């Protein structure tokens, strides 16, 4: 058979499946059973068929694929705990709409100068993009501006865009409000000496959580003390060490707000090591509500980010932009809540 004459229709007829099943298989979709996918790919190979996403996009203007850009720190254990849960919810939302997902990172690991956003756009591999990255360089920003020129929509998720992109589509948690609620909960418990463990990295979400902590103190007329603001690097180990480094001050602290659950759990381990009881001596509140929050005792009180709602709203927003060629900008800031468990009780 002439290679040029081979079409998806030919492959579907031979395989005894629908055109969409062939298309998804050649795209590597997880919606198709592996045995079916392998058989279709084998048939396509035997016929000399080479699937061309560019060619399809010229005829349909759609690839049926959404790209998602994660930060380079995605592989870090502390970051992955939250993002992996979020990713599963995004995948579920997209697959419900029979859309495939390409996962990428800002830079190629072996060619650091290469922008994966630009590559995805130039190769016509995606109909839209979800950007889950707090730090974009000039090349990435230029690639997103190119997407706007080409009419390819994108939505920021979890991180609020800044600079020239600050007015673009976004779905994220109100991290200022989350920091405020965590601190206010402790204040309402009667605490006045509340420490906070943040991160030295100036990611906007952590800056906002710290600002919320300070604002709650001010609203309740509790002076902010520099010595009560501790720093880690989002990890269990760093917050454990932060507690050890300030053990001479712990007798003046009755409560602690840690800006991630993993930092809260690390701090709790440090407090236990020093013989400090939780919550009797020091109450603890975390942030994120990851599954590990109920794997340690006492169970961790934490600020819950509504991941499922965030994932669904992000996918709905992007799909609407794709289907309707909608250029209207929308920014959804989602209210977090405090999940009260055992770690925040305590004798005041």
PDB file of C-alpha atoms in Angstrom, residues 77 100 103 109 111 161 208 220 228 236 253-254 286 292 301-302 311 314 325 328 331:
ATOM      1  CA  UNK A  77       9.365  15.277  47.671  1.00  0.00           C
ATOM      2  CA  UNK A 100      -5.154  13.902  26.606  1.00  0.00           C
ATOM      3  CA  UNK A 103       3.281  17.001  31.144  1.00  0.00           C
ATOM      4  CA  UNK A 109      16.794  18.998  31.515  1.00  0.00           C
ATOM      5  CA  UNK A 111      19.389  21.677  27.097  1.00  0.00           C
ATOM      6  CA  UNK A 161       0.664  35.456  37.497  1.00  0.00           C
ATOM      7  CA  UNK A 208       1.125  35.931  50.979  1.00  0.00           C
ATOM      8  CA  UNK A 220      -6.051  41.094  67.115  1.00  0.00           C
ATOM      9  CA  UNK A 228       9.035  34.276  66.038  1.00  0.00           C
ATOM     10  CA  UNK A 236      10.413  18.118  56.771  1.00  0.00           C
ATOM     11  CA  UNK A 253       5.978  30.226  72.180  1.00  0.00           C
ATOM     12  CA  UNK A 254       2.544  28.666  72.755  1.00  0.00           C
ATOM     13  CA  UNK A 286      -0.167  23.441  58.965  1.00  0.00           C
ATOM     14  CA  UNK A 292       0.091  12.773  55.533  1.00  0.00           C
ATOM     15  CA  UNK A 301      -4.924  20.851  62.077  1.00  0.00           C
ATOM     16  CA  UNK A 302      -4.358  22.522  58.719  1.00  0.00           C
ATOM     17  CA  UNK A 311      -8.715  21.351  39.311  1.00  0.00           C
ATOM     18  CA  UNK A 314      -9.220  25.235  35.857  1.00  0.00           C
ATOM     19  CA  UNK A 325     -12.403  30.984  21.226  1.00  0.00           C
ATOM     20  CA  UNK A 328     -12.358  37.205  28.071  1.00  0.00           C
ATOM     21  CA  UNK A 331      -9.465  35.222  37.671  1.00  0.00           C
TER      22      UNK A 331
END
